[in-house]
mmCIF file of C-alpha atoms in Angstrom:
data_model
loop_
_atom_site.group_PDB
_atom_site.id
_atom_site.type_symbol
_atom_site.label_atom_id
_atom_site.label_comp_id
_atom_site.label_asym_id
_atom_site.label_seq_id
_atom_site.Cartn_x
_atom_site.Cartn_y
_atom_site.Cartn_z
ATOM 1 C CA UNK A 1 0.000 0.000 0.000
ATOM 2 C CA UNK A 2 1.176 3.697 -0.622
ATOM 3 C CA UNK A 3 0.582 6.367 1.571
ATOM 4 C CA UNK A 4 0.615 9.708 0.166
ATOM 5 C CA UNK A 5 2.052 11.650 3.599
ATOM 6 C CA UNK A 6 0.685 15.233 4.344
ATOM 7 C CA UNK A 7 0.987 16.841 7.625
ATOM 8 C CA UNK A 8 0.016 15.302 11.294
ATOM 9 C CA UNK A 9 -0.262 12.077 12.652
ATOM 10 C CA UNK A 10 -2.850 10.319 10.338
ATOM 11 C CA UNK A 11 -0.500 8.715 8.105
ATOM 12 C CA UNK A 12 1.673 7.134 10.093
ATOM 13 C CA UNK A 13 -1.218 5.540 11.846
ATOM 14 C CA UNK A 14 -2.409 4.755 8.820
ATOM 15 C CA UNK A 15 1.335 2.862 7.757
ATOM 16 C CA UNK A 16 1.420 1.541 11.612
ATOM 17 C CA UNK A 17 -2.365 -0.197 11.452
ATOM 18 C CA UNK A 18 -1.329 -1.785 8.316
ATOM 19 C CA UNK A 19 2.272 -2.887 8.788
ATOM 20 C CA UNK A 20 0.669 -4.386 12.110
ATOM 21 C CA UNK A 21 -1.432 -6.715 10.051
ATOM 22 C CA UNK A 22 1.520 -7.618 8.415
ATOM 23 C CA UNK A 23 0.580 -5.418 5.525
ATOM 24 C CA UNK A 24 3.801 -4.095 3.905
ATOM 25 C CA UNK A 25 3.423 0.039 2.826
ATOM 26 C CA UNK A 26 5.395 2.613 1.007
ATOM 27 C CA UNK A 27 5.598 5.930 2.155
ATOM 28 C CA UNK A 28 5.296 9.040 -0.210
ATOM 29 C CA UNK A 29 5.803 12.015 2.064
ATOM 30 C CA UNK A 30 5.300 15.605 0.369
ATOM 31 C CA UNK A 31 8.431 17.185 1.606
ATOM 32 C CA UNK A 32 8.006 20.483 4.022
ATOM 33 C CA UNK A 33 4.428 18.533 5.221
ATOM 34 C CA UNK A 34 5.045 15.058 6.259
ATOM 35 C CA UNK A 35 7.306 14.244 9.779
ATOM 36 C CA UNK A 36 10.335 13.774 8.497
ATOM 37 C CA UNK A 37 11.270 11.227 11.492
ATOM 38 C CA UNK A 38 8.203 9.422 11.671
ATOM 39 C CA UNK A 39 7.906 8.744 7.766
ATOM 40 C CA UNK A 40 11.972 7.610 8.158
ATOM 41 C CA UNK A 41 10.682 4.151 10.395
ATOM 42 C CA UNK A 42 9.072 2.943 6.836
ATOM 43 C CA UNK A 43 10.142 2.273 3.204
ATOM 44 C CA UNK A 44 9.613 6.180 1.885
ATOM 45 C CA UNK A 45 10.553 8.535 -0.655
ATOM 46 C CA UNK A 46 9.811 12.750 -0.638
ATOM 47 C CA UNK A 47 8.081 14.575 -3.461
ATOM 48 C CA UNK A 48 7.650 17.995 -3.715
ATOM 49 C CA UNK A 49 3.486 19.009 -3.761
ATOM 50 C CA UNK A 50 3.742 19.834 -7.306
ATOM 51 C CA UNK A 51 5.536 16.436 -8.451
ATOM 52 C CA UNK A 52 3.178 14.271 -10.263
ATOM 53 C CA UNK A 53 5.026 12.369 -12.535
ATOM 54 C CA UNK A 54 7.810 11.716 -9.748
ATOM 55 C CA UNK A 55 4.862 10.840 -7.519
ATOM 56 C CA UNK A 56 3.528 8.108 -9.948
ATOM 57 C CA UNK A 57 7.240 7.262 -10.948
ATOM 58 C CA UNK A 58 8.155 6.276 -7.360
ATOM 59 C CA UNK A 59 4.656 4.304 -6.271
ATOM 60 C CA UNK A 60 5.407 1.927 -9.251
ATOM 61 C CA UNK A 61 9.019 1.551 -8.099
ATOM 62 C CA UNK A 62 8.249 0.859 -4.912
ATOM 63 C CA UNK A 63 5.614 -1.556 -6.039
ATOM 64 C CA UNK A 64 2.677 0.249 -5.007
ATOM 65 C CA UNK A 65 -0.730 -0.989 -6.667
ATOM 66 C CA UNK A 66 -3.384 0.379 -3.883
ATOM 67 C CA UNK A 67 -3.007 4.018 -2.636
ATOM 68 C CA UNK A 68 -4.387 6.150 0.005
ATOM 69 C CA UNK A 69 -3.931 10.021 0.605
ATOM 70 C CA UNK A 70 -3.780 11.158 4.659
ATOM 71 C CA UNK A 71 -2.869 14.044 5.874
ATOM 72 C CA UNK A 72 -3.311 17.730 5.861
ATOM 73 C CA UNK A 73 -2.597 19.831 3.185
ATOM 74 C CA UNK A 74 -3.422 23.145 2.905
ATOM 75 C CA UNK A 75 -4.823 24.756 -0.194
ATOM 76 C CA UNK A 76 -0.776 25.842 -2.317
ATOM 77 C CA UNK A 77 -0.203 28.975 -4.186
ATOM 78 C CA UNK A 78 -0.592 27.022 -7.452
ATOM 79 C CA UNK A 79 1.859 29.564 -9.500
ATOM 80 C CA UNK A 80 4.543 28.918 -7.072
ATOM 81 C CA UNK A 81 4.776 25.144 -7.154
ATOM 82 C CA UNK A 82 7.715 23.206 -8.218
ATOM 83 C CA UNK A 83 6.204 21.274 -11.416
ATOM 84 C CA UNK A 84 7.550 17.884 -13.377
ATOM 85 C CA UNK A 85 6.359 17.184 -16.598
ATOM 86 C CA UNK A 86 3.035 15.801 -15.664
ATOM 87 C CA UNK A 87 2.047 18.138 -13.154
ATOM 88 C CA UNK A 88 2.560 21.004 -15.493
ATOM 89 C CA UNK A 89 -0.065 18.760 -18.016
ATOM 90 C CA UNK A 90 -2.191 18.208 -14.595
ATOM 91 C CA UNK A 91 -2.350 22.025 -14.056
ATOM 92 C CA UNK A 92 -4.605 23.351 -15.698
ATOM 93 C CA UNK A 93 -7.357 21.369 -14.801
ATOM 94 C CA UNK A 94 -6.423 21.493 -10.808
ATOM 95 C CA UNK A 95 -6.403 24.823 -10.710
ATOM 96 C CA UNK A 96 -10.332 25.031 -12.749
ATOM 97 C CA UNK A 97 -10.773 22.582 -9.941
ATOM 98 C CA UNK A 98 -10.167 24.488 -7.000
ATOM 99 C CA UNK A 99 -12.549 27.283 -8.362
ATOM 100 C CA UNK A 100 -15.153 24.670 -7.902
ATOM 101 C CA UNK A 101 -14.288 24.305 -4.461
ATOM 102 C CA UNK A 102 -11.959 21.544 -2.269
ATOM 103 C CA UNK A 103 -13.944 18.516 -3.121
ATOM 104 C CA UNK A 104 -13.573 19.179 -6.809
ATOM 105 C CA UNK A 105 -9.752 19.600 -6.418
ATOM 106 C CA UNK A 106 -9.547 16.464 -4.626
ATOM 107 C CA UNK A 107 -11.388 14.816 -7.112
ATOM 108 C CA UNK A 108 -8.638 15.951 -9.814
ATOM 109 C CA UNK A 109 -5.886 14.633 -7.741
ATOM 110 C CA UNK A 110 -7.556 11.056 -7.481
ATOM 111 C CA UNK A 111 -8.532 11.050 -11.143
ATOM 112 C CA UNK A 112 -4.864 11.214 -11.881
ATOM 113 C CA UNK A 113 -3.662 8.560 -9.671
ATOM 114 C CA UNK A 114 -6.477 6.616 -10.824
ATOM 115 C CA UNK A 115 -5.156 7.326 -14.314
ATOM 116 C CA UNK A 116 -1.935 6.238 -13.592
ATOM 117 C CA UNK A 117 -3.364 2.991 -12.606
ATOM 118 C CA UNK A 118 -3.736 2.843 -8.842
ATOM 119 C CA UNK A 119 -6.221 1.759 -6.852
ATOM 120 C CA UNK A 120 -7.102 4.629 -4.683
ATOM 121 C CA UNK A 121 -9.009 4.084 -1.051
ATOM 122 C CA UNK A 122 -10.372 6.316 2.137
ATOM 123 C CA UNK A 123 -7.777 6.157 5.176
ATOM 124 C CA UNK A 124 -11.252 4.123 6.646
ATOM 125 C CA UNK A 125 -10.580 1.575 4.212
ATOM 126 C CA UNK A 126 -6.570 1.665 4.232
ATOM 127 C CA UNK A 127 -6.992 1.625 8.334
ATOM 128 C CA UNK A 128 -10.611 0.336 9.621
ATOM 129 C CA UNK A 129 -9.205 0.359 13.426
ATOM 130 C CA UNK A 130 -9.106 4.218 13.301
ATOM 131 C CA UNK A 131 -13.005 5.042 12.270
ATOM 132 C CA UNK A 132 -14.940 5.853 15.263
ATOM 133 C CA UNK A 133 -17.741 3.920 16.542
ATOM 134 C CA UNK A 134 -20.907 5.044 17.512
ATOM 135 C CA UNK A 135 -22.019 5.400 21.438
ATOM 136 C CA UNK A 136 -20.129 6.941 24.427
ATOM 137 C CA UNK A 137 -16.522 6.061 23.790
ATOM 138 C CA UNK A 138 -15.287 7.040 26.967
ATOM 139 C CA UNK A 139 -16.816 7.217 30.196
ATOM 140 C CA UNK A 140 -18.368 10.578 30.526
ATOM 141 C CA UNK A 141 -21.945 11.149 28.686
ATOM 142 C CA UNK A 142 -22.917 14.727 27.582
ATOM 143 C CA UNK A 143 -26.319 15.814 29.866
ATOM 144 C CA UNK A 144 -29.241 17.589 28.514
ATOM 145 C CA UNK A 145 -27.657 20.762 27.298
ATOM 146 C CA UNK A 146 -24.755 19.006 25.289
ATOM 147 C CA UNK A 147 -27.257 17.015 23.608
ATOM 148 C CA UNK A 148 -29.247 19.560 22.191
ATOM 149 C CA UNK A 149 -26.101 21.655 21.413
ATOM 150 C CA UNK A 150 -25.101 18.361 19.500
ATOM 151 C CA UNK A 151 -28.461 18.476 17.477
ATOM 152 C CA UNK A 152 -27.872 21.644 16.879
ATOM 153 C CA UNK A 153 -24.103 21.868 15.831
ATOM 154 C CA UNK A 154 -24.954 18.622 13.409
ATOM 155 C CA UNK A 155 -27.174 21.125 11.845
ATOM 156 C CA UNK A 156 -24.971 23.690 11.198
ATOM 157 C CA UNK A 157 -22.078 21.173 9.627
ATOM 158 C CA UNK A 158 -24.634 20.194 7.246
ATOM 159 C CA UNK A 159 -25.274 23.504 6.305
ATOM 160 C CA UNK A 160 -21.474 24.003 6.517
ATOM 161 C CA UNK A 161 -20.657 21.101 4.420
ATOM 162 C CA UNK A 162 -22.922 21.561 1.796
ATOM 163 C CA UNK A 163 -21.525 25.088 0.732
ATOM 164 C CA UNK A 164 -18.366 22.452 0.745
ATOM 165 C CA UNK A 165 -16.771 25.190 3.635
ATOM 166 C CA UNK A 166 -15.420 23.187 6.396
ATOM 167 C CA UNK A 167 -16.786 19.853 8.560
ATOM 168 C CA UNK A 168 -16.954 21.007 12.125
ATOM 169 C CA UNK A 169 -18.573 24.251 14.683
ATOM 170 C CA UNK A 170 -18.784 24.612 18.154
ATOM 171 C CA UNK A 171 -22.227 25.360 20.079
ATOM 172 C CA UNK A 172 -22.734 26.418 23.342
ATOM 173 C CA UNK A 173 -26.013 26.681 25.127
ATOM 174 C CA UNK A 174 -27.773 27.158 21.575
ATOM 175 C CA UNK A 175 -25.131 29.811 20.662
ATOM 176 C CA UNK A 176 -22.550 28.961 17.212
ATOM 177 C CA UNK A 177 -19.128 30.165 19.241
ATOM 178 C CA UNK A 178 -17.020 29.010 16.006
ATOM 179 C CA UNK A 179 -17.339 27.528 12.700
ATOM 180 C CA UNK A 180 -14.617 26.135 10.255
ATOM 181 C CA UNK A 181 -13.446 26.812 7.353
ATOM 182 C CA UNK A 182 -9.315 27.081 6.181
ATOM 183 C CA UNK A 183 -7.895 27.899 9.236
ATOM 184 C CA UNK A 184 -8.812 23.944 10.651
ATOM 185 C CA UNK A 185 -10.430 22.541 13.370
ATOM 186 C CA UNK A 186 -7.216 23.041 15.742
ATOM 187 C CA UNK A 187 -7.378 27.334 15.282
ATOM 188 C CA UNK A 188 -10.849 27.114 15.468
ATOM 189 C CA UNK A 189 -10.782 25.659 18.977
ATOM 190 C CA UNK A 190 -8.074 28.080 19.882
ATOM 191 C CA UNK A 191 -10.244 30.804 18.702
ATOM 192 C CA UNK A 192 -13.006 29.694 20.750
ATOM 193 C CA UNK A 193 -10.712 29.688 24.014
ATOM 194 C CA UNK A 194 -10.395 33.297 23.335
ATOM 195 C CA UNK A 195 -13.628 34.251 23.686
ATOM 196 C CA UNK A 196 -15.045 35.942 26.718
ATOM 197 C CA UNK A 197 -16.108 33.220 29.490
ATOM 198 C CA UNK A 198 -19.837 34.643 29.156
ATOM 199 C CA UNK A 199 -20.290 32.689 26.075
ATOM 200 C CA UNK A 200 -18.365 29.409 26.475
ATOM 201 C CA UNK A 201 -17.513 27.390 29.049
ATOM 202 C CA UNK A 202 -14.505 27.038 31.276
ATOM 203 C CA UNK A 203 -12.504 24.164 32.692
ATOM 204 C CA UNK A 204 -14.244 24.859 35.924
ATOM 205 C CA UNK A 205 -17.474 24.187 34.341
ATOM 206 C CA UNK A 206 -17.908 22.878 31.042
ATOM 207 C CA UNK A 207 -20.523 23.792 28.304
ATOM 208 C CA UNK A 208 -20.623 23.943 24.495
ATOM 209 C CA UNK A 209 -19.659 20.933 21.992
ATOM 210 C CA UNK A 210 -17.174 20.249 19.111
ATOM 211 C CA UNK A 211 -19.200 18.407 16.240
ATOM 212 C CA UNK A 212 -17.621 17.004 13.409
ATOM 213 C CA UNK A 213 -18.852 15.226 10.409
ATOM 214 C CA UNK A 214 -18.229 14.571 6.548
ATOM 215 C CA UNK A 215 -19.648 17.040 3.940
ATOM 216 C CA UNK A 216 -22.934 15.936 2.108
ATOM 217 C CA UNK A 217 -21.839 14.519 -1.065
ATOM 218 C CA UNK A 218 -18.034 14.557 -0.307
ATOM 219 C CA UNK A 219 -15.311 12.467 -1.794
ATOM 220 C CA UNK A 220 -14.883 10.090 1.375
ATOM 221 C CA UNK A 221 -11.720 8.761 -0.195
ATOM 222 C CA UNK A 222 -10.016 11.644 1.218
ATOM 223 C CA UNK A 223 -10.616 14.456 3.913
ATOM 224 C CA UNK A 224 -12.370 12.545 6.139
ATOM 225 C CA UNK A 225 -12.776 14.296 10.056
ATOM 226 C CA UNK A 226 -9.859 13.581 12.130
ATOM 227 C CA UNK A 227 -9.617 13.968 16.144
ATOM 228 C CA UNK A 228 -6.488 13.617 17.959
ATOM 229 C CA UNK A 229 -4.784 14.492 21.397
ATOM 230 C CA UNK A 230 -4.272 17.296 20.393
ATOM 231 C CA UNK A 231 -7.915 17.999 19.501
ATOM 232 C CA UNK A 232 -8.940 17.041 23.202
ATOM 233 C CA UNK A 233 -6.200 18.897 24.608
ATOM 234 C CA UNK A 234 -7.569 22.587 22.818
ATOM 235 C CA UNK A 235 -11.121 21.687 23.665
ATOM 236 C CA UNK A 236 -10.619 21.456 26.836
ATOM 237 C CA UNK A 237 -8.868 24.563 27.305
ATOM 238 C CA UNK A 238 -11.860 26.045 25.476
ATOM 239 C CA UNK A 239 -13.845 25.195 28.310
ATOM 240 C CA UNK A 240 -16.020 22.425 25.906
ATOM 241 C CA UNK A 241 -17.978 19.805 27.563
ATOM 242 C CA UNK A 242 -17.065 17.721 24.908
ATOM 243 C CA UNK A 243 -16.887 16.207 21.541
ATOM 244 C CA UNK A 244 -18.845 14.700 18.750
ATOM 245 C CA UNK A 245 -17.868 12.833 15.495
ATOM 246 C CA UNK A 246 -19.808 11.163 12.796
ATOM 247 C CA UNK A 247 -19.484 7.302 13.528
ATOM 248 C CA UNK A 248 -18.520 5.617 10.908
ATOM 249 C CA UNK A 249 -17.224 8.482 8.764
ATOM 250 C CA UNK A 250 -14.787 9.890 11.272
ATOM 251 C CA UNK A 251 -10.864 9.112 12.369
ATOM 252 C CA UNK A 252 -9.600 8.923 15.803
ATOM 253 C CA UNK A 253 -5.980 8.909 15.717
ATOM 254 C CA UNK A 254 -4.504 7.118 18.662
ATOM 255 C CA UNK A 255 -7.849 6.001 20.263
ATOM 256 C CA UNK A 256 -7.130 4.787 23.818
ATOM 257 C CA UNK A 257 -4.998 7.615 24.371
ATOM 258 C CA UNK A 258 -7.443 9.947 23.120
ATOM 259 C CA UNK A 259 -10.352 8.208 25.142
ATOM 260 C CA UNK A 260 -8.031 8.298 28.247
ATOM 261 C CA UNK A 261 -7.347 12.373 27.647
ATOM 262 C CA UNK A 262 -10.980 12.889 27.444
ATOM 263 C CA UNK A 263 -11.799 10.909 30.449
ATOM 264 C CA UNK A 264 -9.121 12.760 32.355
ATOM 265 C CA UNK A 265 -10.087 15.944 31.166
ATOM 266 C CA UNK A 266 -13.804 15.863 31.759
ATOM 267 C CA UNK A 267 -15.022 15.730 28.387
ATOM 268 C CA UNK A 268 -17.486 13.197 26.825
ATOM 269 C CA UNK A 269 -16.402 11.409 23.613
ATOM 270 C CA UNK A 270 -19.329 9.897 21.177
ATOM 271 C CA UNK A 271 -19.635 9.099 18.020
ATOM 272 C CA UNK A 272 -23.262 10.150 16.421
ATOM 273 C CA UNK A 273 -25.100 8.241 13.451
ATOM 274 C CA UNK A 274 -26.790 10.679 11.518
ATOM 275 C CA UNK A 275 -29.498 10.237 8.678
ATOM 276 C CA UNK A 276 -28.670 11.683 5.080
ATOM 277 C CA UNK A 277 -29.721 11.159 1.644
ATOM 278 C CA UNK A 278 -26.443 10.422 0.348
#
Protein backbone atom coordinates (compact mmCIF):
# COMPACT_ATOMS: atom_id res chain seq x y z
CA UNK A 1 0.00 0.00 0.00
CA UNK A 2 1.18 3.70 -0.62
CA UNK A 3 0.58 6.37 1.57
CA UNK A 4 0.61 9.71 0.17
CA UNK A 5 2.05 11.65 3.60
CA UNK A 6 0.69 15.23 4.34
CA UNK A 7 0.99 16.84 7.63
CA UNK A 8 0.02 15.30 11.29
CA UNK A 9 -0.26 12.08 12.65
CA UNK A 10 -2.85 10.32 10.34
CA UNK A 11 -0.50 8.71 8.11
CA UNK A 12 1.67 7.13 10.09
CA UNK A 13 -1.22 5.54 11.85
CA UNK A 14 -2.41 4.75 8.82
CA UNK A 15 1.34 2.86 7.76
CA UNK A 16 1.42 1.54 11.61
CA UNK A 17 -2.37 -0.20 11.45
CA UNK A 18 -1.33 -1.79 8.32
CA UNK A 19 2.27 -2.89 8.79
CA UNK A 20 0.67 -4.39 12.11
CA UNK A 21 -1.43 -6.72 10.05
CA UNK A 22 1.52 -7.62 8.42
CA UNK A 23 0.58 -5.42 5.52
CA UNK A 24 3.80 -4.09 3.90
CA UNK A 25 3.42 0.04 2.83
CA UNK A 26 5.39 2.61 1.01
CA UNK A 27 5.60 5.93 2.16
CA UNK A 28 5.30 9.04 -0.21
CA UNK A 29 5.80 12.02 2.06
CA UNK A 30 5.30 15.60 0.37
CA UNK A 31 8.43 17.18 1.61
CA UNK A 32 8.01 20.48 4.02
CA UNK A 33 4.43 18.53 5.22
CA UNK A 34 5.04 15.06 6.26
CA UNK A 35 7.31 14.24 9.78
CA UNK A 36 10.33 13.77 8.50
CA UNK A 37 11.27 11.23 11.49
CA UNK A 38 8.20 9.42 11.67
CA UNK A 39 7.91 8.74 7.77
CA UNK A 40 11.97 7.61 8.16
CA UNK A 41 10.68 4.15 10.39
CA UNK A 42 9.07 2.94 6.84
CA UNK A 43 10.14 2.27 3.20
CA UNK A 44 9.61 6.18 1.88
CA UNK A 45 10.55 8.53 -0.65
CA UNK A 46 9.81 12.75 -0.64
CA UNK A 47 8.08 14.57 -3.46
CA UNK A 48 7.65 17.99 -3.72
CA UNK A 49 3.49 19.01 -3.76
CA UNK A 50 3.74 19.83 -7.31
CA UNK A 51 5.54 16.44 -8.45
CA UNK A 52 3.18 14.27 -10.26
CA UNK A 53 5.03 12.37 -12.53
CA UNK A 54 7.81 11.72 -9.75
CA UNK A 55 4.86 10.84 -7.52
CA UNK A 56 3.53 8.11 -9.95
CA UNK A 57 7.24 7.26 -10.95
CA UNK A 58 8.16 6.28 -7.36
CA UNK A 59 4.66 4.30 -6.27
CA UNK A 60 5.41 1.93 -9.25
CA UNK A 61 9.02 1.55 -8.10
CA UNK A 62 8.25 0.86 -4.91
CA UNK A 63 5.61 -1.56 -6.04
CA UNK A 64 2.68 0.25 -5.01
CA UNK A 65 -0.73 -0.99 -6.67
CA UNK A 66 -3.38 0.38 -3.88
CA UNK A 67 -3.01 4.02 -2.64
CA UNK A 68 -4.39 6.15 0.00
CA UNK A 69 -3.93 10.02 0.60
CA UNK A 70 -3.78 11.16 4.66
CA UNK A 71 -2.87 14.04 5.87
CA UNK A 72 -3.31 17.73 5.86
CA UNK A 73 -2.60 19.83 3.18
CA UNK A 74 -3.42 23.15 2.90
CA UNK A 75 -4.82 24.76 -0.19
CA UNK A 76 -0.78 25.84 -2.32
CA UNK A 77 -0.20 28.98 -4.19
CA UNK A 78 -0.59 27.02 -7.45
CA UNK A 79 1.86 29.56 -9.50
CA UNK A 80 4.54 28.92 -7.07
CA UNK A 81 4.78 25.14 -7.15
CA UNK A 82 7.71 23.21 -8.22
CA UNK A 83 6.20 21.27 -11.42
CA UNK A 84 7.55 17.88 -13.38
CA UNK A 85 6.36 17.18 -16.60
CA UNK A 86 3.04 15.80 -15.66
CA UNK A 87 2.05 18.14 -13.15
CA UNK A 88 2.56 21.00 -15.49
CA UNK A 89 -0.07 18.76 -18.02
CA UNK A 90 -2.19 18.21 -14.60
CA UNK A 91 -2.35 22.02 -14.06
CA UNK A 92 -4.61 23.35 -15.70
CA UNK A 93 -7.36 21.37 -14.80
CA UNK A 94 -6.42 21.49 -10.81
CA UNK A 95 -6.40 24.82 -10.71
CA UNK A 96 -10.33 25.03 -12.75
CA UNK A 97 -10.77 22.58 -9.94
CA UNK A 98 -10.17 24.49 -7.00
CA UNK A 99 -12.55 27.28 -8.36
CA UNK A 100 -15.15 24.67 -7.90
CA UNK A 101 -14.29 24.31 -4.46
CA UNK A 102 -11.96 21.54 -2.27
CA UNK A 103 -13.94 18.52 -3.12
CA UNK A 104 -13.57 19.18 -6.81
CA UNK A 105 -9.75 19.60 -6.42
CA UNK A 106 -9.55 16.46 -4.63
CA UNK A 107 -11.39 14.82 -7.11
CA UNK A 108 -8.64 15.95 -9.81
CA UNK A 109 -5.89 14.63 -7.74
CA UNK A 110 -7.56 11.06 -7.48
CA UNK A 111 -8.53 11.05 -11.14
CA UNK A 112 -4.86 11.21 -11.88
CA UNK A 113 -3.66 8.56 -9.67
CA UNK A 114 -6.48 6.62 -10.82
CA UNK A 115 -5.16 7.33 -14.31
CA UNK A 116 -1.93 6.24 -13.59
CA UNK A 117 -3.36 2.99 -12.61
CA UNK A 118 -3.74 2.84 -8.84
CA UNK A 119 -6.22 1.76 -6.85
CA UNK A 120 -7.10 4.63 -4.68
CA UNK A 121 -9.01 4.08 -1.05
CA UNK A 122 -10.37 6.32 2.14
CA UNK A 123 -7.78 6.16 5.18
CA UNK A 124 -11.25 4.12 6.65
CA UNK A 125 -10.58 1.57 4.21
CA UNK A 126 -6.57 1.66 4.23
CA UNK A 127 -6.99 1.62 8.33
CA UNK A 128 -10.61 0.34 9.62
CA UNK A 129 -9.21 0.36 13.43
CA UNK A 130 -9.11 4.22 13.30
CA UNK A 131 -13.00 5.04 12.27
CA UNK A 132 -14.94 5.85 15.26
CA UNK A 133 -17.74 3.92 16.54
CA UNK A 134 -20.91 5.04 17.51
CA UNK A 135 -22.02 5.40 21.44
CA UNK A 136 -20.13 6.94 24.43
CA UNK A 137 -16.52 6.06 23.79
CA UNK A 138 -15.29 7.04 26.97
CA UNK A 139 -16.82 7.22 30.20
CA UNK A 140 -18.37 10.58 30.53
CA UNK A 141 -21.94 11.15 28.69
CA UNK A 142 -22.92 14.73 27.58
CA UNK A 143 -26.32 15.81 29.87
CA UNK A 144 -29.24 17.59 28.51
CA UNK A 145 -27.66 20.76 27.30
CA UNK A 146 -24.76 19.01 25.29
CA UNK A 147 -27.26 17.02 23.61
CA UNK A 148 -29.25 19.56 22.19
CA UNK A 149 -26.10 21.65 21.41
CA UNK A 150 -25.10 18.36 19.50
CA UNK A 151 -28.46 18.48 17.48
CA UNK A 152 -27.87 21.64 16.88
CA UNK A 153 -24.10 21.87 15.83
CA UNK A 154 -24.95 18.62 13.41
CA UNK A 155 -27.17 21.12 11.85
CA UNK A 156 -24.97 23.69 11.20
CA UNK A 157 -22.08 21.17 9.63
CA UNK A 158 -24.63 20.19 7.25
CA UNK A 159 -25.27 23.50 6.30
CA UNK A 160 -21.47 24.00 6.52
CA UNK A 161 -20.66 21.10 4.42
CA UNK A 162 -22.92 21.56 1.80
CA UNK A 163 -21.52 25.09 0.73
CA UNK A 164 -18.37 22.45 0.74
CA UNK A 165 -16.77 25.19 3.64
CA UNK A 166 -15.42 23.19 6.40
CA UNK A 167 -16.79 19.85 8.56
CA UNK A 168 -16.95 21.01 12.12
CA UNK A 169 -18.57 24.25 14.68
CA UNK A 170 -18.78 24.61 18.15
CA UNK A 171 -22.23 25.36 20.08
CA UNK A 172 -22.73 26.42 23.34
CA UNK A 173 -26.01 26.68 25.13
CA UNK A 174 -27.77 27.16 21.57
CA UNK A 175 -25.13 29.81 20.66
CA UNK A 176 -22.55 28.96 17.21
CA UNK A 177 -19.13 30.17 19.24
CA UNK A 178 -17.02 29.01 16.01
CA UNK A 179 -17.34 27.53 12.70
CA UNK A 180 -14.62 26.13 10.25
CA UNK A 181 -13.45 26.81 7.35
CA UNK A 182 -9.32 27.08 6.18
CA UNK A 183 -7.89 27.90 9.24
CA UNK A 184 -8.81 23.94 10.65
CA UNK A 185 -10.43 22.54 13.37
CA UNK A 186 -7.22 23.04 15.74
CA UNK A 187 -7.38 27.33 15.28
CA UNK A 188 -10.85 27.11 15.47
CA UNK A 189 -10.78 25.66 18.98
CA UNK A 190 -8.07 28.08 19.88
CA UNK A 191 -10.24 30.80 18.70
CA UNK A 192 -13.01 29.69 20.75
CA UNK A 193 -10.71 29.69 24.01
CA UNK A 194 -10.40 33.30 23.34
CA UNK A 195 -13.63 34.25 23.69
CA UNK A 196 -15.04 35.94 26.72
CA UNK A 197 -16.11 33.22 29.49
CA UNK A 198 -19.84 34.64 29.16
CA UNK A 199 -20.29 32.69 26.07
CA UNK A 200 -18.37 29.41 26.47
CA UNK A 201 -17.51 27.39 29.05
CA UNK A 202 -14.51 27.04 31.28
CA UNK A 203 -12.50 24.16 32.69
CA UNK A 204 -14.24 24.86 35.92
CA UNK A 205 -17.47 24.19 34.34
CA UNK A 206 -17.91 22.88 31.04
CA UNK A 207 -20.52 23.79 28.30
CA UNK A 208 -20.62 23.94 24.50
CA UNK A 209 -19.66 20.93 21.99
CA UNK A 210 -17.17 20.25 19.11
CA UNK A 211 -19.20 18.41 16.24
CA UNK A 212 -17.62 17.00 13.41
CA UNK A 213 -18.85 15.23 10.41
CA UNK A 214 -18.23 14.57 6.55
CA UNK A 215 -19.65 17.04 3.94
CA UNK A 216 -22.93 15.94 2.11
CA UNK A 217 -21.84 14.52 -1.07
CA UNK A 218 -18.03 14.56 -0.31
CA UNK A 219 -15.31 12.47 -1.79
CA UNK A 220 -14.88 10.09 1.38
CA UNK A 221 -11.72 8.76 -0.19
CA UNK A 222 -10.02 11.64 1.22
CA UNK A 223 -10.62 14.46 3.91
CA UNK A 224 -12.37 12.54 6.14
CA UNK A 225 -12.78 14.30 10.06
CA UNK A 226 -9.86 13.58 12.13
CA UNK A 227 -9.62 13.97 16.14
CA UNK A 228 -6.49 13.62 17.96
CA UNK A 229 -4.78 14.49 21.40
CA UNK A 230 -4.27 17.30 20.39
CA UNK A 231 -7.92 18.00 19.50
CA UNK A 232 -8.94 17.04 23.20
CA UNK A 233 -6.20 18.90 24.61
CA UNK A 234 -7.57 22.59 22.82
CA UNK A 235 -11.12 21.69 23.66
CA UNK A 236 -10.62 21.46 26.84
CA UNK A 237 -8.87 24.56 27.30
CA UNK A 238 -11.86 26.04 25.48
CA UNK A 239 -13.85 25.20 28.31
CA UNK A 240 -16.02 22.43 25.91
CA UNK A 241 -17.98 19.80 27.56
CA UNK A 242 -17.06 17.72 24.91
CA UNK A 243 -16.89 16.21 21.54
CA UNK A 244 -18.84 14.70 18.75
CA UNK A 245 -17.87 12.83 15.50
CA UNK A 246 -19.81 11.16 12.80
CA UNK A 247 -19.48 7.30 13.53
CA UNK A 248 -18.52 5.62 10.91
CA UNK A 249 -17.22 8.48 8.76
CA UNK A 250 -14.79 9.89 11.27
CA UNK A 251 -10.86 9.11 12.37
CA UNK A 252 -9.60 8.92 15.80
CA UNK A 253 -5.98 8.91 15.72
CA UNK A 254 -4.50 7.12 18.66
CA UNK A 255 -7.85 6.00 20.26
CA UNK A 256 -7.13 4.79 23.82
CA UNK A 257 -5.00 7.61 24.37
CA UNK A 258 -7.44 9.95 23.12
CA UNK A 259 -10.35 8.21 25.14
CA UNK A 260 -8.03 8.30 28.25
CA UNK A 261 -7.35 12.37 27.65
CA UNK A 262 -10.98 12.89 27.44
CA UNK A 263 -11.80 10.91 30.45
CA UNK A 264 -9.12 12.76 32.36
CA UNK A 265 -10.09 15.94 31.17
CA UNK A 266 -13.80 15.86 31.76
CA UNK A 267 -15.02 15.73 28.39
CA UNK A 268 -17.49 13.20 26.82
CA UNK A 269 -16.40 11.41 23.61
CA UNK A 270 -19.33 9.90 21.18
CA UNK A 271 -19.63 9.10 18.02
CA UNK A 272 -23.26 10.15 16.42
CA UNK A 273 -25.10 8.24 13.45
CA UNK A 274 -26.79 10.68 11.52
CA UNK A 275 -29.50 10.24 8.68
CA UNK A 276 -28.67 11.68 5.08
CA UNK A 277 -29.72 11.16 1.64
CA UNK A 278 -26.44 10.42 0.35
Amino acid sequence: MGIIAGAGALPIAIAETVSAKGGDVFVLAIDGLADAAAVAKFPHSFVSLGEFGRAASRLKEAGCRTVTLAGRVARPEFSKLKLDAKGALLMPRLTAAALRGDDALLRAVLAFFEGEGFAVIGSHEAARDLIASAGELGRIAPNKESESDIGHAMKVVEALGALDIGQAAIVCAGLVLAVEAAEGTDAMLMRVASLPETLRGTPAHRRGVLVKAVKPHQERRVDLPVIGVRTIELASAAGLAGIAVEAGAALIVSRNEVIAAADGSGLFLRGFERKSSR
